[in-house]
Amino acid sequence: HAAQGELLHDRGMRGDADADRDGIITIGELYPFVRAKVSDRASRELNRDQTPILIGGAGPHAATPVVRR
């Protein structure tokens, strides 16, 4: 959980997840960012698979702003 928390808060919410660089981080941008980074880190550092899931899915809320920068 530490890797997910670090990526979510320290990197994703501070701008790294803003795929279209519009200053708004949405669930639709944040989840793929965290999923890819956690999976990569678990593979490299722990030599195992780890894939975070988004419970409930983003569905129609994928464009909902999580953070405005």
mmCIF file of C-alpha atoms in Angstrom:
data_model
loop_
_atom_site.group_PDB
_atom_site.id
_atom_site.type_symbol
_atom_site.label_atom_id
_atom_site.label_comp_id
_atom_site.label_asym_id
_atom_site.label_seq_id
_atom_site.Cartn_x
_atom_site.Cartn_y
_atom_site.Cartn_z
ATOM 1 C CA HIS A 1 0.000 0.000 0.000
ATOM 2 C CA ALA A 2 2.903 2.354 0.561
ATOM 3 C CA ALA A 3 3.827 2.376 -3.117
ATOM 4 C CA GLN A 4 0.255 3.143 -4.130
ATOM 5 C CA GLY A 5 -0.040 5.921 -1.560
ATOM 6 C CA GLU A 6 3.238 7.503 -2.563
ATOM 7 C CA LEU A 7 2.358 7.447 -6.242
ATOM 8 C CA LEU A 8 -1.184 8.626 -5.682
ATOM 9 C CA HIS A 9 -0.381 11.520 -3.381
ATOM 10 C CA ASP A 10 3.222 12.511 -3.955
ATOM 11 C CA ARG A 11 3.276 12.205 -7.731
ATOM 12 C CA GLY A 12 -0.159 11.691 -9.222
ATOM 13 C CA MET A 13 -2.081 14.344 -7.313
ATOM 14 C CA ARG A 14 0.727 16.849 -7.716
ATOM 15 C CA GLY A 15 0.638 16.777 -11.490
ATOM 16 C CA ASP A 16 2.387 13.730 -12.934
ATOM 17 C CA ALA A 17 -0.978 12.109 -13.715
ATOM 18 C CA ASP A 18 -2.247 15.132 -15.661
ATOM 19 C CA ALA A 19 -1.994 13.382 -19.037
ATOM 20 C CA ASP A 20 -3.376 16.250 -21.116
ATOM 21 C CA ARG A 21 -1.580 18.944 -19.082
ATOM 22 C CA ASP A 22 -4.721 21.043 -18.653
ATOM 23 C CA GLY A 23 -4.151 21.637 -14.937
ATOM 24 C CA ILE A 24 -6.998 19.293 -13.963
ATOM 25 C CA ILE A 25 -6.337 15.757 -12.773
ATOM 26 C CA THR A 26 -9.314 13.470 -13.302
ATOM 27 C CA ILE A 27 -10.074 9.963 -12.089
ATOM 28 C CA GLY A 28 -9.683 8.887 -15.705
ATOM 29 C CA GLU A 29 -6.087 10.177 -15.652
ATOM 30 C CA LEU A 30 -5.170 9.297 -12.073
ATOM 31 C CA TYR A 31 -6.114 5.623 -12.084
ATOM 32 C CA PRO A 32 -4.143 4.601 -15.214
ATOM 33 C CA PHE A 33 -1.139 6.557 -13.914
ATOM 34 C CA VAL A 34 -1.149 4.814 -10.525
ATOM 35 C CA ARG A 35 -1.928 1.386 -12.034
ATOM 36 C CA ALA A 36 0.990 1.548 -14.462
ATOM 37 C CA LYS A 37 3.488 2.906 -11.951
ATOM 38 C CA VAL A 38 2.570 0.464 -9.161
ATOM 39 C CA SER A 39 2.685 -2.499 -11.539
ATOM 40 C CA ASP A 40 6.098 -1.438 -12.829
ATOM 41 C CA ARG A 41 7.520 -0.807 -9.347
ATOM 42 C CA ALA A 42 6.241 -4.130 -7.954
ATOM 43 C CA SER A 43 7.764 -5.974 -10.875
ATOM 44 C CA ARG A 44 11.147 -4.261 -10.557
ATOM 45 C CA GLU A 45 11.510 -4.011 -6.783
ATOM 46 C CA LEU A 46 9.496 -6.958 -5.486
ATOM 47 C CA ASN A 47 9.740 -9.338 -8.446
ATOM 48 C CA ARG A 48 5.989 -9.920 -8.351
ATOM 49 C CA ASP A 49 2.773 -8.743 -9.939
ATOM 50 C CA GLN A 50 0.676 -6.096 -8.247
ATOM 51 C CA THR A 51 -2.185 -4.334 -9.966
ATOM 52 C CA PRO A 52 -4.352 -1.792 -8.136
ATOM 53 C CA ILE A 53 -8.053 -1.848 -8.952
ATOM 54 C CA LEU A 54 -10.572 0.961 -9.151
ATOM 55 C CA ILE A 55 -13.637 -0.237 -7.278
ATOM 56 C CA GLY A 56 -16.805 0.938 -8.929
ATOM 57 C CA GLY A 57 -14.939 1.998 -12.038
ATOM 58 C CA ALA A 58 -14.777 5.540 -13.303
ATOM 59 C CA GLY A 59 -17.621 5.160 -15.795
ATOM 60 C CA PRO A 60 -19.334 8.476 -16.459
ATOM 61 C CA HIS A 61 -17.229 10.096 -13.754
ATOM 62 C CA ALA A 62 -13.920 9.559 -15.535
ATOM 63 C CA ALA A 63 -13.771 13.262 -16.367
ATOM 64 C CA THR A 64 -14.630 14.377 -12.813
ATOM 65 C CA PRO A 65 -11.848 16.627 -11.506
ATOM 66 C CA VAL A 66 -9.966 15.271 -8.521
ATOM 67 C CA VAL A 67 -7.443 18.117 -8.349
ATOM 68 C CA ARG A 68 -7.291 21.472 -10.074
ATOM 69 C CA ARG A 69 -3.808 22.934 -10.233
#
